[in-house]
CSV table of C-alpha atoms in Angstrom, one decimal:
chain,number,residue,atom,x,y,z
C,1,MET,CA,0.0,0.0,0.0
C,2,SER,CA,1.0,3.6,-0.5
C,3,LYS,CA,3.0,5.2,2.3
C,4,ASP,CA,0.3,7.9,2.3
C,5,ASN,CA,-2.4,5.4,3.3
C,6,LYS,CA,-4.0,6.2,6.6
C,7,ILE,CA,-7.2,5.9,8.5
C,8,PHE,CA,-9.3,8.5,10.4
C,9,ASN,CA,-11.5,6.9,13.0
C,10,ASN,CA,-13.7,7.7,15.9
C,11,LEU,CA,-15.8,10.4,14.2
C,12,ASN,CA,-19.4,11.2,13.5
C,13,LEU,CA,-19.5,11.6,9.8
C,14,MET,CA,-21.8,13.9,7.8
C,15,THR,CA,-21.2,12.6,4.3
C,16,MET,CA,-23.8,14.9,2.6
C,17,CYS,CA,-24.5,12.0,0.3
C,18,LYS,CA,-28.0,10.9,-0.5
C,19,SER,CA,-29.3,8.9,2.5
C,20,ASP,CA,-32.3,8.1,4.5
C,21,LEU,CA,-30.5,9.9,7.4
C,22,ALA,CA,-30.2,13.6,7.7
C,23,TYR,CA,-26.8,15.0,6.4
C,24,GLY,CA,-26.0,11.4,5.2
C,25,CYS,CA,-24.9,10.7,8.7
C,26,ILE,CA,-22.7,7.7,9.7
C,27,GLU,CA,-22.1,7.5,13.4
C,28,ASN,CA,-18.8,6.1,14.9
C,29,ALA,CA,-17.4,6.1,11.4
C,30,ALA,CA,-14.0,5.5,9.9
C,31,ILE,CA,-12.4,6.8,6.6
C,32,THR,CA,-9.3,5.3,4.9
C,33,VAL,CA,-7.3,7.5,2.6
C,34,THR,CA,-4.8,6.7,-0.1
C,35,ASP,CA,-2.8,9.5,-1.8
C,36,GLY,CA,-5.4,12.1,-0.8
C,37,MET,CA,-8.4,10.2,-2.0
C,38,ILE,CA,-11.0,8.2,0.0
C,39,ASP,CA,-10.8,4.5,-0.6
C,40,TRP,CA,-13.1,3.2,2.1
C,41,ILE,CA,-15.8,4.7,4.3
C,42,GLY,CA,-18.3,3.3,6.8
C,43,PRO,CA,-19.0,2.4,10.4
C,44,ASN,CA,-15.8,1.7,12.3
C,45,ALA,CA,-17.1,-1.7,13.3
C,46,ASP,CA,-17.2,-2.7,9.5
C,47,LEU,CA,-13.6,-1.7,8.8
C,48,PRO,CA,-12.2,-4.4,6.5
C,49,ASN,CA,-9.2,-6.4,7.9
C,50,GLN,CA,-6.9,-5.1,5.1
C,51,TYR,CA,-7.0,-1.6,6.7
C,52,LYS,CA,-6.7,-2.5,10.4
C,53,ASN,CA,-2.9,-2.1,10.6
C,54,LEU,CA,-2.8,1.3,9.1
C,55,THR,CA,-1.7,4.4,11.0
C,56,LYS,CA,-4.9,5.6,12.8
C,57,ILE,CA,-5.7,9.2,13.5
C,58,ASP,CA,-8.3,9.4,16.3
C,59,LEU,CA,-10.7,12.4,15.8
C,60,GLY,CA,-12.2,12.1,19.3
C,61,GLY,CA,-15.8,11.4,18.4
C,62,ARG,CA,-16.1,14.8,16.7
C,63,VAL,CA,-18.4,15.8,13.8
C,64,VAL,CA,-16.8,15.6,10.4
C,65,THR,CA,-18.2,17.2,7.2
C,66,PRO,CA,-16.8,17.6,3.7
C,67,GLY,CA,-14.5,20.6,3.5
C,68,LEU,CA,-16.6,23.7,2.9
C,69,ILE,CA,-16.6,25.2,-0.6
C,70,ASP,CA,-17.1,29.0,-1.3
C,71,CYS,CA,-18.3,28.9,-4.9
C,72,HIS,CA,-18.7,32.6,-5.6
C,73,THR,CA,-16.0,35.1,-4.5
C,74,HIS,CA,-14.2,38.2,-5.7
C,75,ILE,CA,-11.3,38.0,-3.2
C,76,VAL,CA,-8.7,39.4,-5.7
C,77,HIS,CA,-9.1,43.2,-5.8
C,78,GLY,CA,-7.3,46.4,-4.9
C,79,ASP,CA,-8.1,48.4,-1.7
C,80,ASP,CA,-11.6,48.5,0.0
C,81,ARG,CA,-14.6,50.8,0.1
C,82,ALA,CA,-15.0,51.4,3.8
C,83,VAL,CA,-14.9,55.1,3.4
C,84,GLU,CA,-17.7,54.9,0.8
C,85,PHE,CA,-19.7,52.7,3.3
C,86,GLU,CA,-19.2,55.5,5.9
C,87,MET,CA,-20.3,58.2,3.4
C,88,ARG,CA,-23.5,56.3,2.6
C,89,LEU,CA,-24.4,56.0,6.3
C,90,ASN,CA,-23.7,59.7,6.8
C,91,GLY,CA,-26.3,60.4,4.1
C,92,ALA,CA,-24.4,60.7,0.9
C,93,SER,CA,-26.4,59.6,-2.2
C,94,TYR,CA,-25.1,57.0,-4.8
C,95,GLU,CA,-24.5,59.9,-7.2
C,96,GLU,CA,-22.5,61.9,-4.7
C,97,ILE,CA,-20.4,58.8,-3.9
C,98,ALA,CA,-19.8,58.2,-7.7
C,99,ARG,CA,-18.8,61.8,-8.2
C,100,ALA,CA,-16.3,61.5,-5.4
C,101,GLY,CA,-14.7,58.6,-7.3
C,102,GLY,CA,-16.6,55.8,-5.4
C,103,GLY,CA,-18.4,52.8,-6.5
C,104,ILE,CA,-16.9,50.1,-8.7
C,105,VAL,CA,-14.8,52.7,-10.5
C,106,SER,CA,-12.8,53.1,-7.3
C,107,THR,CA,-12.2,49.4,-7.1
C,108,VAL,CA,-11.2,49.2,-10.8
C,109,ASN,CA,-8.7,52.0,-10.4
C,110,ALA,CA,-7.2,50.5,-7.2
C,111,THR,CA,-7.0,47.1,-8.8
C,112,ARG,CA,-5.3,48.4,-11.9
C,113,ALA,CA,-2.8,50.2,-9.8
C,114,ALA,CA,-1.9,47.2,-7.6
C,115,SER,CA,1.0,44.8,-8.4
C,116,GLU,CA,0.6,41.1,-8.5
C,117,GLU,CA,2.5,40.9,-5.2
C,118,VAL,CA,0.1,43.3,-3.5
C,119,LEU,CA,-3.0,41.7,-4.9
C,120,LEU,CA,-1.8,38.3,-3.8
C,121,ALA,CA,-0.8,39.4,-0.3
C,122,ASP,CA,-4.3,40.9,0.3
C,123,ALA,CA,-6.0,37.9,-1.2
C,124,LEU,CA,-4.1,35.5,1.1
C,125,ARG,CA,-5.3,37.4,4.2
C,126,ARG,CA,-8.9,36.7,3.1
C,127,VAL,CA,-8.1,33.1,2.2
C,128,ASP,CA,-6.6,32.5,5.6
C,129,VAL,CA,-9.9,33.5,7.2
C,130,MET,CA,-11.6,31.0,4.9
C,131,ILE,CA,-9.2,28.2,5.7
C,132,SER,CA,-9.7,28.9,9.5
C,133,GLU,CA,-13.4,28.1,9.0
C,134,GLY,CA,-12.9,24.8,7.3
C,135,VAL,CA,-13.0,25.9,3.7
C,136,THR,CA,-11.0,23.7,1.3
C,137,CYS,CA,-12.0,25.0,-2.1
C,138,ILE,CA,-12.9,28.5,-3.4
C,139,GLU,CA,-13.9,30.0,-6.7
C,140,VAL,CA,-12.2,33.3,-7.6
C,141,LYS,CA,-13.5,35.7,-10.2
C,142,SER,CA,-11.7,38.5,-12.2
C,143,GLY,CA,-13.8,41.5,-13.2
C,144,TYR,CA,-12.2,44.4,-11.4
C,145,GLY,CA,-9.6,45.1,-14.1
C,146,LEU,CA,-11.8,45.6,-17.2
C,147,ASP,CA,-8.7,45.8,-19.4
C,148,MET,CA,-6.6,43.0,-20.7
C,149,GLU,CA,-3.5,43.6,-18.5
C,150,THR,CA,-5.4,43.8,-15.2
C,151,GLU,CA,-7.9,41.0,-15.9
C,152,LEU,CA,-5.0,38.6,-16.7
C,153,ARG,CA,-3.1,39.8,-13.6
C,154,MET,CA,-6.1,39.0,-11.4
C,155,LEU,CA,-6.4,35.5,-12.9
C,156,ARG,CA,-2.6,34.9,-12.4
C,157,VAL,CA,-3.0,35.9,-8.8
C,158,ALA,CA,-5.9,33.6,-8.3
C,159,ARG,CA,-3.9,30.7,-9.8
C,160,ALA,CA,-0.9,31.6,-7.5
C,161,ILE,CA,-3.0,31.2,-4.3
C,162,THR,CA,-2.5,27.4,-4.4
C,163,LYS,CA,1.2,27.8,-4.4
C,164,HIS,CA,1.0,29.5,-1.0
C,165,ARG,CA,-1.9,27.9,0.7
C,166,PRO,CA,-3.4,24.3,0.9
C,167,ILE,CA,-6.6,25.1,-0.9
C,168,LEU,CA,-8.2,24.2,-4.2
C,169,VAL,CA,-9.0,27.3,-6.4
C,170,LYS,CA,-11.2,27.5,-9.5
C,171,THR,CA,-10.9,30.6,-11.6
C,172,THR,CA,-13.7,32.4,-13.4
C,173,PHE,CA,-13.3,35.1,-16.1
C,174,LEU,CA,-15.7,37.9,-15.3
C,175,GLY,CA,-14.7,40.4,-18.0
C,176,ALA,CA,-18.4,41.1,-18.6
C,177,HIS,CA,-18.8,42.6,-15.1
C,178,THR,CA,-19.5,46.2,-16.1
C,179,THR,CA,-18.3,48.7,-18.7
C,180,PRO,CA,-15.2,50.7,-17.6
C,181,ALA,CA,-15.2,54.5,-17.6
C,182,GLU,CA,-13.2,54.8,-20.8
C,183,PHE,CA,-16.0,52.9,-22.6
C,184,THR,CA,-19.0,54.7,-21.1
C,185,GLY,CA,-21.9,54.5,-23.5
C,186,ARG,CA,-20.1,52.0,-25.7
C,187,ASP,CA,-20.9,48.7,-24.0
C,188,ASP,CA,-20.8,46.7,-27.3
C,189,ALA,CA,-17.4,48.1,-28.2
C,190,TYR,CA,-16.1,47.1,-24.7
C,191,ILE,CA,-17.4,43.5,-25.2
C,192,ASP,CA,-15.9,43.3,-28.7
C,193,ASN,CA,-12.6,45.0,-28.2
C,194,ILE,CA,-11.6,44.2,-24.6
C,195,CYS,CA,-13.8,41.5,-23.0
C,196,ILE,CA,-13.7,38.8,-25.7
C,197,PRO,CA,-10.1,39.2,-26.8
C,198,THR,CA,-9.1,39.1,-23.1
C,199,LEU,CA,-11.1,35.9,-22.6
C,200,ARG,CA,-9.3,34.3,-25.6
C,201,THR,CA,-5.9,35.3,-24.2
C,202,ALA,CA,-6.8,34.1,-20.7
C,203,HIS,CA,-7.8,30.7,-22.2
C,204,SER,CA,-4.6,30.4,-24.2
C,205,GLU,CA,-2.6,31.0,-21.0
C,206,ALA,CA,-4.6,28.4,-19.1
C,207,LEU,CA,-5.8,30.9,-16.6
C,208,VAL,CA,-9.5,30.3,-16.7
C,209,ASP,CA,-11.8,27.4,-15.6
C,210,ALA,CA,-15.2,29.1,-16.3
C,211,VAL,CA,-16.8,32.3,-17.7
C,212,ASP,CA,-19.2,34.6,-15.9
C,213,GLY,CA,-21.1,37.8,-16.7
C,214,PHE,CA,-23.4,40.3,-15.0
C,215,CYS,CA,-26.8,40.4,-16.7
C,216,GLU,CA,-28.5,43.4,-15.3
C,217,GLY,CA,-29.8,46.9,-16.3
C,218,ILE,CA,-26.7,48.5,-14.8
C,219,ALA,CA,-24.4,46.0,-16.5
C,220,PHE,CA,-25.0,44.0,-19.7
C,221,GLN,CA,-28.1,42.9,-21.6
C,222,PRO,CA,-28.7,39.3,-22.6
C,223,PRO,CA,-27.6,39.6,-26.2
C,224,GLN,CA,-24.3,41.0,-25.1
C,225,ILE,CA,-23.8,38.2,-22.5
C,226,ALA,CA,-24.7,35.7,-25.3
C,227,ARG,CA,-21.8,36.9,-27.4
C,228,VAL,CA,-19.4,36.3,-24.6
C,229,PHE,CA,-21.0,32.9,-23.9
C,230,ASP,CA,-20.7,31.9,-27.6
C,231,VAL,CA,-16.9,32.4,-27.3
C,232,ALA,CA,-16.8,30.4,-24.0
C,233,LYS,CA,-18.7,27.6,-25.8
C,234,GLU,CA,-16.2,27.7,-28.7
C,235,LEU,CA,-13.3,27.5,-26.2
C,236,GLY,CA,-15.0,24.6,-24.3
C,237,LEU,CA,-15.4,26.6,-21.1
C,238,PRO,CA,-18.5,26.2,-18.9
C,239,VAL,CA,-20.5,29.4,-18.0
C,240,LYS,CA,-22.1,30.9,-15.0
C,241,LEU,CA,-24.1,34.1,-14.6
C,242,HIS,CA,-25.0,36.9,-12.2
C,243,ALA,CA,-28.7,36.9,-13.0
C,244,GLU,CA,-31.9,38.5,-11.7
C,245,GLN,CA,-30.3,40.3,-8.8
C,246,LEU,CA,-32.0,43.7,-9.2
C,247,SER,CA,-34.6,42.9,-12.0
C,248,ASN,CA,-35.7,40.1,-14.2
C,249,LEU,CA,-34.1,40.3,-17.7
C,250,GLY,CA,-34.3,36.6,-18.3
C,251,GLY,CA,-30.7,36.0,-17.5
C,252,ALA,CA,-31.3,32.7,-15.8
C,253,LYS,CA,-33.1,31.4,-18.9
C,254,LEU,CA,-30.2,32.6,-21.0
C,255,ALA,CA,-27.8,30.8,-18.7
C,256,ALA,CA,-29.8,27.6,-18.9
C,257,GLN,CA,-29.8,27.7,-22.7
C,258,TYR,CA,-26.0,27.5,-22.5
C,259,GLY,CA,-26.1,24.7,-19.9
C,260,ALA,CA,-24.7,27.0,-17.2
C,261,LEU,CA,-23.1,25.5,-14.1
C,262,SER,CA,-25.0,28.2,-12.0
C,263,ALA,CA,-27.1,31.3,-12.0
C,264,ASP,CA,-26.2,33.5,-9.0
C,265,HIS,CA,-28.1,36.0,-6.9
C,266,ILE,CA,-31.5,35.4,-8.6
C,267,GLU,CA,-33.6,37.5,-6.2
C,268,TYR,CA,-36.0,38.4,-9.1
C,269,LEU,CA,-36.1,34.9,-10.6
C,270,ASP,CA,-39.6,33.8,-11.7
C,271,GLU,CA,-41.0,30.3,-12.1
C,272,ASP,CA,-40.2,30.1,-15.8
C,273,GLY,CA,-36.6,30.8,-15.0
C,274,VAL,CA,-36.7,28.2,-12.2
C,275,LEU,CA,-38.0,25.6,-14.7
C,276,ALA,CA,-35.4,26.5,-17.2
C,277,MET,CA,-32.7,26.0,-14.6
C,278,LYS,CA,-34.2,22.7,-13.6
C,279,SER,CA,-34.2,21.4,-17.1
C,280,ALA,CA,-30.6,22.4,-17.7
C,281,GLY,CA,-29.3,21.2,-14.3
C,282,THR,CA,-28.2,24.7,-13.4
C,283,VAL,CA,-27.5,25.3,-9.7
C,284,ALA,CA,-29.0,28.3,-7.9
C,285,VAL,CA,-26.3,30.1,-6.0
C,286,ILE,CA,-27.8,32.0,-3.1
C,287,LEU,CA,-25.8,35.1,-1.9
C,288,PRO,CA,-27.2,36.5,1.3
C,289,GLY,CA,-24.2,38.8,1.9
C,290,ALA,CA,-25.2,41.1,-1.0
C,291,PHE,CA,-28.9,41.0,0.0
C,292,TYR,CA,-28.0,42.0,3.5
C,293,THR,CA,-25.5,44.7,2.6
C,294,LEU,CA,-27.7,46.3,0.0
C,295,ARG,CA,-30.7,46.1,2.3
C,296,GLN,CA,-32.7,44.4,-0.4
C,297,THR,CA,-36.3,43.3,0.2
C,298,GLN,CA,-36.9,40.9,-2.7
C,299,ALA,CA,-35.6,37.5,-1.5
C,300,PRO,CA,-34.7,34.7,-3.8
C,301,PRO,CA,-37.6,32.2,-4.5
C,302,ILE,CA,-36.5,29.5,-2.2
C,303,GLU,CA,-39.9,27.8,-2.2
C,304,LEU,CA,-40.0,27.6,-6.0
C,305,LEU,CA,-36.5,26.2,-6.1
C,306,ARG,CA,-37.5,23.6,-3.5
C,307,LYS,CA,-40.7,22.8,-5.4
C,308,HIS,CA,-38.9,22.1,-8.6
C,309,GLY,CA,-35.9,20.4,-7.2
C,310,VAL,CA,-33.3,23.0,-8.3
C,311,PRO,CA,-30.1,22.5,-6.2
C,312,MET,CA,-29.2,25.5,-4.0
C,313,ALA,CA,-25.6,26.5,-3.3
C,314,LEU,CA,-24.6,29.2,-0.8
C,315,ALA,CA,-21.6,31.5,-1.0
C,316,THR,CA,-20.1,34.6,0.5
C,317,ASP,CA,-19.9,36.7,-2.7
C,318,ILE,CA,-17.0,38.4,-0.8
C,319,ASN,CA,-16.2,41.7,-2.6
C,320,PRO,CA,-15.4,45.3,-1.5
C,321,GLY,CA,-18.7,46.9,-2.5
C,322,SER,CA,-21.9,44.9,-2.1
C,323,SER,CA,-20.8,42.0,0.1
C,324,PRO,CA,-17.7,42.6,2.3
C,325,LEU,CA,-18.4,39.2,3.9
C,326,ASN,CA,-15.4,37.0,4.6
C,327,SER,CA,-17.2,34.3,6.6
C,328,LEU,CA,-18.8,31.2,5.0
C,329,LEU,CA,-20.1,30.1,8.5
C,330,MET,CA,-21.9,33.5,8.9
C,331,THR,CA,-23.3,33.0,5.4
C,332,LEU,CA,-24.8,29.7,6.5
C,333,ASN,CA,-26.6,31.5,9.4
C,334,MET,CA,-27.8,34.3,7.0
C,335,GLY,CA,-29.2,31.7,4.6
C,336,CYS,CA,-31.3,30.4,7.5
C,337,THR,CA,-32.3,33.6,9.1
C,338,LEU,CA,-32.8,35.8,6.0
C,339,PHE,CA,-34.2,33.2,3.6
C,340,ARG,CA,-35.6,30.4,5.9
C,341,MET,CA,-33.3,27.8,4.4
C,342,THR,CA,-32.9,24.8,6.7
C,343,PRO,CA,-29.5,24.0,8.4
C,344,GLU,CA,-29.1,21.0,6.2
C,345,GLU,CA,-29.9,23.0,3.1
C,346,THR,CA,-27.3,25.5,3.9
C,347,LEU,CA,-24.6,22.9,4.7
C,348,ARG,CA,-25.4,21.1,1.4
C,349,GLY,CA,-25.2,24.6,-0.2
C,350,ALA,CA,-21.6,25.0,1.0
C,351,THR,CA,-20.5,21.4,0.2
C,352,GLN,CA,-22.4,19.1,-2.3
C,353,ASN,CA,-24.2,21.8,-4.3
C,354,ALA,CA,-21.3,24.3,-4.2
C,355,ALA,CA,-19.1,21.6,-5.8
C,356,ARG,CA,-21.8,21.1,-8.5
C,357,ALA,CA,-21.9,24.9,-9.1
C,358,LEU,CA,-18.1,24.7,-9.9
C,359,GLY,CA,-18.4,21.6,-12.0
C,360,LEU,CA,-16.4,19.5,-9.5
C,361,THR,CA,-17.1,15.8,-9.4
C,362,ASP,CA,-14.6,14.7,-6.8
C,363,ALA,CA,-15.5,17.2,-3.9
C,364,GLY,CA,-18.4,18.3,-1.8
C,365,THR,CA,-19.4,14.9,-0.4
C,366,LEU,CA,-17.5,12.1,1.4
C,367,ALA,CA,-17.6,8.8,-0.5
C,368,VAL,CA,-15.2,6.4,-2.1
C,369,GLY,CA,-13.3,8.0,-4.9
C,370,MET,CA,-13.7,11.6,-3.6
C,371,ARG,CA,-11.0,13.9,-2.4
C,372,ALA,CA,-10.2,13.6,1.3
C,373,ASP,CA,-11.0,17.2,2.1
C,374,MET,CA,-12.8,17.4,5.4
C,375,ALA,CA,-13.6,19.8,8.3
C,376,VAL,CA,-13.5,18.5,11.9
C,377,TRP,CA,-15.8,20.4,14.2
C,378,ASP,CA,-16.1,20.7,18.0
C,379,ILE,CA,-19.9,20.5,17.9
C,380,LYS,CA,-22.6,17.9,18.8
C,381,HIS,CA,-24.9,18.4,15.8
C,382,PRO,CA,-24.2,19.9,12.4
C,383,ALA,CA,-27.1,22.4,12.8
C,384,GLU,CA,-24.7,24.3,15.1
C,385,LEU,CA,-22.7,25.4,12.0
C,386,SER,CA,-25.6,27.7,10.9
C,387,TYR,CA,-27.1,28.3,14.4
C,388,ARG,CA,-24.2,30.2,16.0
C,389,ILE,CA,-23.3,33.8,15.1
C,390,GLY,CA,-19.7,34.9,15.3
C,391,PHE,CA,-18.4,31.6,16.6
C,392,ASN,CA,-16.0,29.3,14.9
C,393,PRO,CA,-16.1,25.7,16.2
C,394,LEU,CA,-13.5,24.3,13.8
C,395,HIS,CA,-11.1,21.8,15.5
C,396,SER,CA,-9.0,21.0,12.4
C,397,ARG,CA,-9.1,20.8,8.7
C,398,ILE,CA,-8.0,17.9,6.4
C,399,PHE,CA,-6.9,18.8,2.9
C,400,GLY,CA,-6.0,16.0,0.5
C,401,GLY,CA,-5.8,13.6,3.4
C,402,THR,CA,-3.4,15.8,5.4
C,403,LEU,CA,-4.5,16.9,8.8
């Protein structure tokens, strides 16, 4: 057997696999790992003889879940917008903040001005918080450069994270985030002259795993997004979409037409959009951080998603403007308190369904053939992960079989 073969035992396992038991629970369980992958899992009493002489790591009867997955983040960016936050609370209007250089323009300018070294150092601080909460995989978007040089720099930084931290990173090209100031009033010219050529270059440099866009009245219309998605399809890249956050432009239907991995935000999604997502197998990514920060009142249609069996993922949407939320555990609580999701739905949303939203087939659940990425918790019941506020019960994290 491999020298990396080991067994984790004395644990209460929440596999998040389909089961008659909540959370796919296996009590008093054991997991054997070879070269970072699970090769046996089940009750400790059923452990096959061939594994009984392996090095055992006793987890003290603790609750173990799959490593958490944050499937929608913007962690690579320059500076922050705390001053803008303060201005807003002191009564400044959106227009006044924009005239003062605030809004996304300020983040674009700061990101363009930042070196790869600075962007990476800042991103790693945010990643460290995620790791400390049991996160083993994150998605990282571009979209704050809006020129070829900076978009590629952001993607290179996202790729570099794995060289410095034990975490899996999936990169997403979000060139169709908004139109930069130099292209004001010329959205189509930006898509044709900057966004699409940058996507092609990013793909040629192996910097991108998926393609996203922002389909909204303040961003891009469906026909413009479709042009970007056509190129993604040509390049063999899966797509995702910020859709129906502030209005219903039919973005989710468009995403479904392209077999999108996910449609994200979706506060204004209607039943036709839900049915389109169901038919396409598109995951609904719920982002309570932006809903909370923007003080929105239109909640995503959780009941419709449940009714039609659309899988729901949950993510921080961490970004400097609309969701300065660095805690996936807090996000679980917000999913429950703001949207009445159940604790099991939120945990599935940050494991099984988050993996699906990233196109991952070897993460998000604990079963034979899956990555041995796990979180070990000092809790009695998994509902505690979404119940507590501002409390981190992580005991330890296992990444690729390494404690």
